[in-house]
PDB file of C-alpha atoms and ligand atoms in Angstrom:
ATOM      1  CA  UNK A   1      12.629  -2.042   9.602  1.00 62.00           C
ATOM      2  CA  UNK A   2      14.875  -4.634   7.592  1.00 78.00           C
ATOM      3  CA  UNK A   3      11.813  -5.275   5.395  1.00 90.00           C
ATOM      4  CA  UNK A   4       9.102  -2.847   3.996  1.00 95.00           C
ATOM      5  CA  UNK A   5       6.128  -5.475   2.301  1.00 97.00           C
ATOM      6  CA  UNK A   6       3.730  -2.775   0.368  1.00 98.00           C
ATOM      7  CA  UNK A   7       0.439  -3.949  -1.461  1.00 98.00           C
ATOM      8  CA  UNK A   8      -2.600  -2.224  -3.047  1.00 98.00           C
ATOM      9  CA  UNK A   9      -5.967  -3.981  -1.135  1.00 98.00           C
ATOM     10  CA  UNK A  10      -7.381  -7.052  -3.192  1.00 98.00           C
ATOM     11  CA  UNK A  11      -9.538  -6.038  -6.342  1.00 98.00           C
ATOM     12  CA  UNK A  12     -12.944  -4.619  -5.253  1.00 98.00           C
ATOM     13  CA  UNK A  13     -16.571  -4.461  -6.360  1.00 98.00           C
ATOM     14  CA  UNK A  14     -15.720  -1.195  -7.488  1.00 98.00           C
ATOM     15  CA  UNK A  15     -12.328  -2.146  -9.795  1.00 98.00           C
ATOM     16  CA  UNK A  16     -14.591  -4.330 -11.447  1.00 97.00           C
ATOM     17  CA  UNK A  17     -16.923  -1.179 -12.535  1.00 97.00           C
ATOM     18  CA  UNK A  18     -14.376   1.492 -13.112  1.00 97.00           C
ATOM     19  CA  UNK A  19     -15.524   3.514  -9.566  1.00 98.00           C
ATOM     20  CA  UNK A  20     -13.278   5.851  -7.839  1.00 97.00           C
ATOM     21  CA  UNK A  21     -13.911   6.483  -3.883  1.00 97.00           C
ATOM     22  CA  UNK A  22     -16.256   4.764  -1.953  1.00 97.00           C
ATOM     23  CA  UNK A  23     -15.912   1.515   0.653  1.00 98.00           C
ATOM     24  CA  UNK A  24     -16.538  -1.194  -1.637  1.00 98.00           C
ATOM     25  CA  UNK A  25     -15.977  -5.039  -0.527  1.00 98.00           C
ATOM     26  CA  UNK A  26     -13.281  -7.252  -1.775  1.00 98.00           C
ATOM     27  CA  UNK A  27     -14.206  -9.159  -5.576  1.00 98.00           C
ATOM     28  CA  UNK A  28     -13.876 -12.746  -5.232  1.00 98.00           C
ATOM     29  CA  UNK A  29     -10.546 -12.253  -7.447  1.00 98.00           C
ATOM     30  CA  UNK A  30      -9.243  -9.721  -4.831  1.00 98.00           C
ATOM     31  CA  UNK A  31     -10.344 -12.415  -1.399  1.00 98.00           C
ATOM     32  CA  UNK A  32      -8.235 -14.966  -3.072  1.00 98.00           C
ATOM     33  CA  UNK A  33      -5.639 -12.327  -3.650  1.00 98.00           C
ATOM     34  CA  UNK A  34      -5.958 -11.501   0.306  1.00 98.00           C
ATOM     35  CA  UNK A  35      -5.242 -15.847   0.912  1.00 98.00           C
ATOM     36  CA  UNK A  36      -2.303 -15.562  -1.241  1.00 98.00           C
ATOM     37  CA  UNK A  37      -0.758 -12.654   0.077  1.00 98.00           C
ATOM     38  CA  UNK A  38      -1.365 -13.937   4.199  1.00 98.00           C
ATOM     39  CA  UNK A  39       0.073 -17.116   3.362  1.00 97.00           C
ATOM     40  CA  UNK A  40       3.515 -15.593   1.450  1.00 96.00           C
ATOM     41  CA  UNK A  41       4.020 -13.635   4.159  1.00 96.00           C
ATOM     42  CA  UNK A  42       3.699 -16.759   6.596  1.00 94.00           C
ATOM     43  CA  UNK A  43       6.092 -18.672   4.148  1.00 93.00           C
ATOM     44  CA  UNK A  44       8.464 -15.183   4.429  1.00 90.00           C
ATOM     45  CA  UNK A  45       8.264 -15.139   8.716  1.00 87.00           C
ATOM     46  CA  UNK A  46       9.250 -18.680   8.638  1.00 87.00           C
ATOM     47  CA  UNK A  47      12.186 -18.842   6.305  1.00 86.00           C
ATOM     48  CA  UNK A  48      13.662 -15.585   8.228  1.00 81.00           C
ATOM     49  CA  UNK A  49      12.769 -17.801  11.547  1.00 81.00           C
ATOM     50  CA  UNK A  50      14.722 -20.564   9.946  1.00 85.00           C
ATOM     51  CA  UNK A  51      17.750 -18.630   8.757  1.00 82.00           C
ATOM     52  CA  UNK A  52      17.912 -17.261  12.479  1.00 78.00           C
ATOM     53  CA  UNK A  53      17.921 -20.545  14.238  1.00 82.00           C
ATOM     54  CA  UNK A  54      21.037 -21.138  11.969  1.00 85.00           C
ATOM     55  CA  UNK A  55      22.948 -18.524  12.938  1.00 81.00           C
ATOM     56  CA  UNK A  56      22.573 -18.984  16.528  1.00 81.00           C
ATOM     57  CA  UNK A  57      23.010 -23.059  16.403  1.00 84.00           C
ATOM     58  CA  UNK A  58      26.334 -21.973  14.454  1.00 85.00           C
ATOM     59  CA  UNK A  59      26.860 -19.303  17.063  1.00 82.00           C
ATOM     60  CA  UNK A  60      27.050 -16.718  14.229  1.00 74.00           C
ATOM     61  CA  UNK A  61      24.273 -15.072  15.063  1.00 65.00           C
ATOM     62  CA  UNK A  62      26.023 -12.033  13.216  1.00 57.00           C
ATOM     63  CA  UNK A  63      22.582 -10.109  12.598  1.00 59.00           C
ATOM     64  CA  UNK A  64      21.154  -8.240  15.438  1.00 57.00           C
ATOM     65  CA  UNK A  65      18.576 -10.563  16.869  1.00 54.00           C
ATOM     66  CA  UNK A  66      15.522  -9.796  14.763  1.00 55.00           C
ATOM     67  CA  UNK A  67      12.077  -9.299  16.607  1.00 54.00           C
ATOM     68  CA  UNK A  68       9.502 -11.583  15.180  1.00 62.00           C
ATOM     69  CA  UNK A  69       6.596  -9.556  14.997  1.00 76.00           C
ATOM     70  CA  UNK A  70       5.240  -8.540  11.241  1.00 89.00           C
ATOM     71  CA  UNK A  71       3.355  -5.098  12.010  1.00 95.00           C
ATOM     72  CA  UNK A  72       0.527  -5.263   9.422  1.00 98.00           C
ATOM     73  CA  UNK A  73      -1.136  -1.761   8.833  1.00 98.00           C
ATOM     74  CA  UNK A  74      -4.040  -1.172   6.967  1.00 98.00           C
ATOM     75  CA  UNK A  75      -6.127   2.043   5.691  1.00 98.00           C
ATOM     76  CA  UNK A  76      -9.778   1.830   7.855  1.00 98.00           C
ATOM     77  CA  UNK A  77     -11.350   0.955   4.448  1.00 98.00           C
ATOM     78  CA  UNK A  78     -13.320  -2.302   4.175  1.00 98.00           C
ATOM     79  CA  UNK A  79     -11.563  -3.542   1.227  1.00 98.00           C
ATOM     80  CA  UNK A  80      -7.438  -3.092   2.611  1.00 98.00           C
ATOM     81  CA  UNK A  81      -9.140  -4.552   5.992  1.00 98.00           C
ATOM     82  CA  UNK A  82     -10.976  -7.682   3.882  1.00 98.00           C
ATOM     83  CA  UNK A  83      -7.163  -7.886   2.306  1.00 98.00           C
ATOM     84  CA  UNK A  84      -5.557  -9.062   5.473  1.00 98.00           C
ATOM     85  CA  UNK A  85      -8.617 -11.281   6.930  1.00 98.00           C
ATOM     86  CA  UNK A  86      -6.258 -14.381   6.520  1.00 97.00           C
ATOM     87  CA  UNK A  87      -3.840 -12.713   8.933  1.00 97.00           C
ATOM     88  CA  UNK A  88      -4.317 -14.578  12.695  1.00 95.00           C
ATOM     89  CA  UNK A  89      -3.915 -10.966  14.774  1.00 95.00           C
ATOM     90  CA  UNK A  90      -2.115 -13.243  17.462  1.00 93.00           C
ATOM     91  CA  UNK A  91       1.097 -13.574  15.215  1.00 92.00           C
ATOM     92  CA  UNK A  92       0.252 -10.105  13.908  1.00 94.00           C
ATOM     93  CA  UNK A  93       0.327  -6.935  15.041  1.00 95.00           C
ATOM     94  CA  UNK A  94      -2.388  -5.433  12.671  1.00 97.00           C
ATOM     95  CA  UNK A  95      -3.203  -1.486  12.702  1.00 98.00           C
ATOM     96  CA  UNK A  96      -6.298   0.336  10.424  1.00 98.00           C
ATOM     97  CA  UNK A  97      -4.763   3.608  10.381  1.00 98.00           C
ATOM     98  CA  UNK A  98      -6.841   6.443   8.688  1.00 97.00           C
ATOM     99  CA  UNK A  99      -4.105   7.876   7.046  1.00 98.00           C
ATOM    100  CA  UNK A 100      -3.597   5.275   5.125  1.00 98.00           C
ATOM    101  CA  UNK A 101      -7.077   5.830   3.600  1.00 98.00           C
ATOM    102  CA  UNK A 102      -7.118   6.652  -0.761  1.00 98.00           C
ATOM    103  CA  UNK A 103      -7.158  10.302  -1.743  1.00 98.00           C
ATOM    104  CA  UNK A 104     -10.754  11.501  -1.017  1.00 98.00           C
ATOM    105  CA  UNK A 105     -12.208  12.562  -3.837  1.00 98.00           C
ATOM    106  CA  UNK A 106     -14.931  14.773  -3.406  1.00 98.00           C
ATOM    107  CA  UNK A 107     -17.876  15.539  -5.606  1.00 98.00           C
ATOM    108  CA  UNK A 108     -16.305  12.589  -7.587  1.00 98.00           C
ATOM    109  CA  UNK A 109     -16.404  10.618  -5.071  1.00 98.00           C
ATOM    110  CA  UNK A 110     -18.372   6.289  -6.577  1.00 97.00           C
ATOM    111  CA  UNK A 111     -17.826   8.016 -10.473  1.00 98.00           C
ATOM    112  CA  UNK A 112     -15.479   6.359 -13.074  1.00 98.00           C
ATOM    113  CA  UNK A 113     -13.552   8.797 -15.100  1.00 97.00           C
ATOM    114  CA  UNK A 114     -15.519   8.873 -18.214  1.00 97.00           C
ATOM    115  CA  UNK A 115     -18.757  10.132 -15.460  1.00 98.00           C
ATOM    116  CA  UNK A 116     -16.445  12.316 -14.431  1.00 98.00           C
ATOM    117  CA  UNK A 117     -15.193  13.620 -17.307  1.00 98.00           C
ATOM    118  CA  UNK A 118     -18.975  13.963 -18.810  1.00 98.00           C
ATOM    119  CA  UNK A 119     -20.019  15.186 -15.610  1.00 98.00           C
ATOM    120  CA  UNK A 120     -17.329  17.680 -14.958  1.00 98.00           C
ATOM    121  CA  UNK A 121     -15.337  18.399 -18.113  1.00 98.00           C
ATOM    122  CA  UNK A 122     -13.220  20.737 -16.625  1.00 98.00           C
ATOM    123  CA  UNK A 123     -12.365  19.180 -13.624  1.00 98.00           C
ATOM    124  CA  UNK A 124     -11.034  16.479 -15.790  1.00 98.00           C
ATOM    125  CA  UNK A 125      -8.968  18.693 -17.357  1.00 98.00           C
ATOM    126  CA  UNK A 126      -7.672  20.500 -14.515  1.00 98.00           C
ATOM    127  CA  UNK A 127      -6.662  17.209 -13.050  1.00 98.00           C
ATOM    128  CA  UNK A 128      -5.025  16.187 -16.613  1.00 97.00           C
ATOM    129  CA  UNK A 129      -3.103  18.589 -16.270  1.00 97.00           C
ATOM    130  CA  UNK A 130      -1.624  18.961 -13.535  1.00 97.00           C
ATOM    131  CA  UNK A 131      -1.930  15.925 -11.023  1.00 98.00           C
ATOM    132  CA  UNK A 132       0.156  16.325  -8.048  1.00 98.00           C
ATOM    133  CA  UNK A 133      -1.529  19.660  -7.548  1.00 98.00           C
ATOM    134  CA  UNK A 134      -5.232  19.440  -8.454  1.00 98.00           C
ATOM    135  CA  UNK A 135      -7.022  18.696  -5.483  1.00 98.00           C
ATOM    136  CA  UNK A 136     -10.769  17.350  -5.805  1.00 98.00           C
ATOM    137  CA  UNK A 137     -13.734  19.926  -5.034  1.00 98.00           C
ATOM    138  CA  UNK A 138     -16.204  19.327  -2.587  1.00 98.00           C
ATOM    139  CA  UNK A 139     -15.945  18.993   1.392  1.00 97.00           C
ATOM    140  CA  UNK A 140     -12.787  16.931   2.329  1.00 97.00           C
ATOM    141  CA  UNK A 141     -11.781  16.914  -1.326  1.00 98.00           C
ATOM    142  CA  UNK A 142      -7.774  16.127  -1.767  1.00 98.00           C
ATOM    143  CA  UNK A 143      -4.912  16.438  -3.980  1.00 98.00           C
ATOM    144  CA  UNK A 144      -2.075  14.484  -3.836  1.00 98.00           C
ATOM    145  CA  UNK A 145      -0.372  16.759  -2.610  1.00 98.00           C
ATOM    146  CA  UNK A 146      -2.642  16.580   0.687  1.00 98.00           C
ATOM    147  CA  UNK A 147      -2.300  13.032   0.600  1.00 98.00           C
ATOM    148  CA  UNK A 148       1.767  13.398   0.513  1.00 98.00           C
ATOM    149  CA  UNK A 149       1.182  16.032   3.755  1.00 98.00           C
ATOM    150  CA  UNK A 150      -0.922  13.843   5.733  1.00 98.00           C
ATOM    151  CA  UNK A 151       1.474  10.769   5.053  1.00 98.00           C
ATOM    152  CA  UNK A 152       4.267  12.401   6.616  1.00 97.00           C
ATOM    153  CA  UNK A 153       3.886  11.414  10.290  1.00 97.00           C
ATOM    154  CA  UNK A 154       3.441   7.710   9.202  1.00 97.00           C
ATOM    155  CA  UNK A 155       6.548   7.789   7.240  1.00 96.00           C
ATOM    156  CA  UNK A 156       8.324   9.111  10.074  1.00 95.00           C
ATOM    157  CA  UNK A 157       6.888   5.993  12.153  1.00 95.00           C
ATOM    158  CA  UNK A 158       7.376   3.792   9.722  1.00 94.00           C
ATOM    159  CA  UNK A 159      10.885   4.603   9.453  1.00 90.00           C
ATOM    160  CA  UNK A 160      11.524   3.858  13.745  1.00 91.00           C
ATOM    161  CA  UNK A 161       9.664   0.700  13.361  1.00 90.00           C
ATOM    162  CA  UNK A 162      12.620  -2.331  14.390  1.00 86.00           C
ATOM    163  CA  UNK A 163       9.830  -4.647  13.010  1.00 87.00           C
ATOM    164  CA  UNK A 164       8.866  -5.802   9.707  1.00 91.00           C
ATOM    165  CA  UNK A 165       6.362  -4.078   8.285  1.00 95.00           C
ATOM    166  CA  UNK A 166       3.231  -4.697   5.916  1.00 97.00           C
ATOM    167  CA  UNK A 167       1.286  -2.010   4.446  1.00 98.00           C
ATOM    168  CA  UNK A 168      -1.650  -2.576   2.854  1.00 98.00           C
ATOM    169  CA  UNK A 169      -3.544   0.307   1.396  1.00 98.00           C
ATOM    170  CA  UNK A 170      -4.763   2.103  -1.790  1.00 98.00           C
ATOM    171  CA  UNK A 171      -3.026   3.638  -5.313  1.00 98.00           C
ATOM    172  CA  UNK A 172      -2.250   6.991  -4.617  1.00 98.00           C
ATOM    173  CA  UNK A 173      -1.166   6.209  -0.748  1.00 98.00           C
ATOM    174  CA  UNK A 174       1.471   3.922  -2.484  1.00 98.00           C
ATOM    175  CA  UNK A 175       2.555   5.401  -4.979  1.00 98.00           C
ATOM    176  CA  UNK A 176       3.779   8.103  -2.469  1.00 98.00           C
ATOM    177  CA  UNK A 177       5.207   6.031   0.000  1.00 98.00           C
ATOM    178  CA  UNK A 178       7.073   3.523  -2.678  1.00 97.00           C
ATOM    179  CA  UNK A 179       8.221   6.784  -4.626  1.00 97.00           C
ATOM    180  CA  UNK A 180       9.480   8.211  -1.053  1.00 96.00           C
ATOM    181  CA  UNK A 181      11.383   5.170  -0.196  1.00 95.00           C
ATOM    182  CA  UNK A 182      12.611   4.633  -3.738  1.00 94.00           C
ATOM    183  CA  UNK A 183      13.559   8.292  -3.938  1.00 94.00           C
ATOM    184  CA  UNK A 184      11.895   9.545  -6.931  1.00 96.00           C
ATOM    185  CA  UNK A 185      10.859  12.812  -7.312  1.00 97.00           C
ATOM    186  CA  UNK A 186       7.016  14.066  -5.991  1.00 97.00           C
ATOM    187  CA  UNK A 187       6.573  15.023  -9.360  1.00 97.00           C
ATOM    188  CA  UNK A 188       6.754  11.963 -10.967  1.00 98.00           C
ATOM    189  CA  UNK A 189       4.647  10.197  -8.692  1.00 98.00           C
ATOM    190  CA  UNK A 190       1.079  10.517  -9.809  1.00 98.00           C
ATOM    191  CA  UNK A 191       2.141   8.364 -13.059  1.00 97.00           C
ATOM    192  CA  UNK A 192       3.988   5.857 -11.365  1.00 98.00           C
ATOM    193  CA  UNK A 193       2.825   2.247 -12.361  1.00 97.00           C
ATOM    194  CA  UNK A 194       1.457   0.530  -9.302  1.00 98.00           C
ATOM    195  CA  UNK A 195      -1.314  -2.492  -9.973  1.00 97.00           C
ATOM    196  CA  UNK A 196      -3.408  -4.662  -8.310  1.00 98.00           C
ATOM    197  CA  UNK A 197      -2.303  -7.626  -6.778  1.00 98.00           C
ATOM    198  CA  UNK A 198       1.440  -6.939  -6.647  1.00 98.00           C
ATOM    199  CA  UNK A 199       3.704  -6.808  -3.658  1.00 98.00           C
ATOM    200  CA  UNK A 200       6.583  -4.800  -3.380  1.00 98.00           C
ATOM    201  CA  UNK A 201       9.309  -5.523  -0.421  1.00 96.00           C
ATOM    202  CA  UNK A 202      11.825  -2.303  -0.002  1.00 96.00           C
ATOM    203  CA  UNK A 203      14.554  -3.493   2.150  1.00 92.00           C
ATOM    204  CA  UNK A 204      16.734  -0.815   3.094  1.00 85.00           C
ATOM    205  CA  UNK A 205      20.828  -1.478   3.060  1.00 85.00           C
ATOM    206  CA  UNK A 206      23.608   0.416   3.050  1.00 84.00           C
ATOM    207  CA  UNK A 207      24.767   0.899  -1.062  1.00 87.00           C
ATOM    208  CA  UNK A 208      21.342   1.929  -1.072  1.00 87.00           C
ATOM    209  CA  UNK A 209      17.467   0.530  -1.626  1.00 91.00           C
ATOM    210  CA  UNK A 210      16.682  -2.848  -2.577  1.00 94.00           C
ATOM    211  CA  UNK A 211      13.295  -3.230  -4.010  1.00 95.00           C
ATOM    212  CA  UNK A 212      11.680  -6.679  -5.215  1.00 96.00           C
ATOM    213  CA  UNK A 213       8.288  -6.801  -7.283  1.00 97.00           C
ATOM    214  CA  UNK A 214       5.964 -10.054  -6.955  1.00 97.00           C
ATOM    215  CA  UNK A 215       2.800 -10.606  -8.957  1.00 96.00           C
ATOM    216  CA  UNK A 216       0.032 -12.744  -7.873  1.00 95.00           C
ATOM    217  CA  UNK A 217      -0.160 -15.582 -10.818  1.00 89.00           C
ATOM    218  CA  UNK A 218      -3.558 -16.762 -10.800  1.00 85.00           C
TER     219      UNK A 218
HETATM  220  O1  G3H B 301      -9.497   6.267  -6.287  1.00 59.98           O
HETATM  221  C1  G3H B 301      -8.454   6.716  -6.678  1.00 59.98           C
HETATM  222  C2  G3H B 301      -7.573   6.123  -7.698  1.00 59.98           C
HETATM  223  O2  G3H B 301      -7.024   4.915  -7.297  1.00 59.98           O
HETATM  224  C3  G3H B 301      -6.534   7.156  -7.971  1.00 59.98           C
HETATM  225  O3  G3H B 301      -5.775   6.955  -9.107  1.00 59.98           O
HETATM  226  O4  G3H B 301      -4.701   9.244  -8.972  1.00 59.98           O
HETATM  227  O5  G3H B 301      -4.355   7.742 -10.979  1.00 59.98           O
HETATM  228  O6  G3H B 301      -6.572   8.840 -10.566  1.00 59.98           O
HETATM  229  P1  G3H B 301      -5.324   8.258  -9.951  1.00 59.98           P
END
């Protein structure tokens, strides 16, 4: 795709409490932050749309005609599909894709990390330790690692998509694919920085990968 658009889901119920896991709703903070983000991307579709009517009127339509579709994929969690509500799925082609869901945590599954690290003290420091490889106890529990396995089909579609591309989904999913498409080593990528209401567009060109950072200003 020209253009990559990446986003955590507006801030949930569970943000606001410190929980990990779960399928909580969208905060009032995060719907607002689900508004914004529909209508910059609208703003976005229509300044490419604009740019392309240019080039053709000036019959320089140098660019390879670009498709106009925006593929918007989401995880099949209520809160990344409350995020793109605003979106009208007749000018978007919008996908809840599984794989896209947050790590699964386990037995820690609806605790914040002090419960867990009361709860299960050594767990905690198991998962201090060593990030990328601890993977959660419990039936379906994961490890980043996992996650980074199970995302590897979806980057390989993501990469033959001609269309641009949303992705709205959860803090470990993202920092994986934003560390794979900014090249930056597995390792590195449980620590990597990546909040709330911020969108990230990852255009690919040929001296390499652009990447632009916006922040929702409330
Ligand atoms: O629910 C999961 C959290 O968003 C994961 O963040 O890997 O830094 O603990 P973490």
């Amino acid at each position: 795709p020209r253009c990559i658009w990446l986003t955590r889901h507006g801030e949930s119920t569970d943000n606001l409490i410190g929980k990990i896991g779960g399928d909580a709703p969208l905060s009032g903070r995060g719907k607002k932050y689900g508004d914004c983000l529909s209508r910059f991307i609208q703003h976005q579709r229509q300044e490419n749309e604009k740019s392309r009517r240019v080039e053709a009127e000036a019959g320089m339509a140098i660019s390879p005609l670009r498709e106009r579709t925006v593929a918007v994929w989401t995880s099949m969690l209520t809160r990344t599909k409350e995020t793109v509500e605003g979106f009208d799925p007749k000018e978007y082609d919008i996908k809840h894709i599984r794989f896209l869901n947050e790590i699964y945590a386990g037995i820690c599954e609806g605790l914040s990390y002090s419960q867990i690290e009361n709860e299960y003290p050594e767990e905690f420091e198991a998962r201090r330790v060593n990030k990328l490889f601890y993977r959660y106890p419990g039936m379906g529990g994961e490890s980043y690692l996992d996650v980074i396995q199970r995302l590897n089909p979806l980057i390989i579609e993501m990469e033959r998509m001609t269309s641009d591309l949303l992705i709205v989904t959860h803090r470990v999913v993202l920092r994986i694919l934003l560390g794979y498409l900014m090249d930056i080593d597995r390792s590195k990528m449980p620590e990597m920085d990546v909040h709330l209401h911020t969108l990230y567009c990852v255009e690919p060109k040929p001296h390499g990968t652009v990447v632009k950072k916006y922040r929702w200003d409330e």
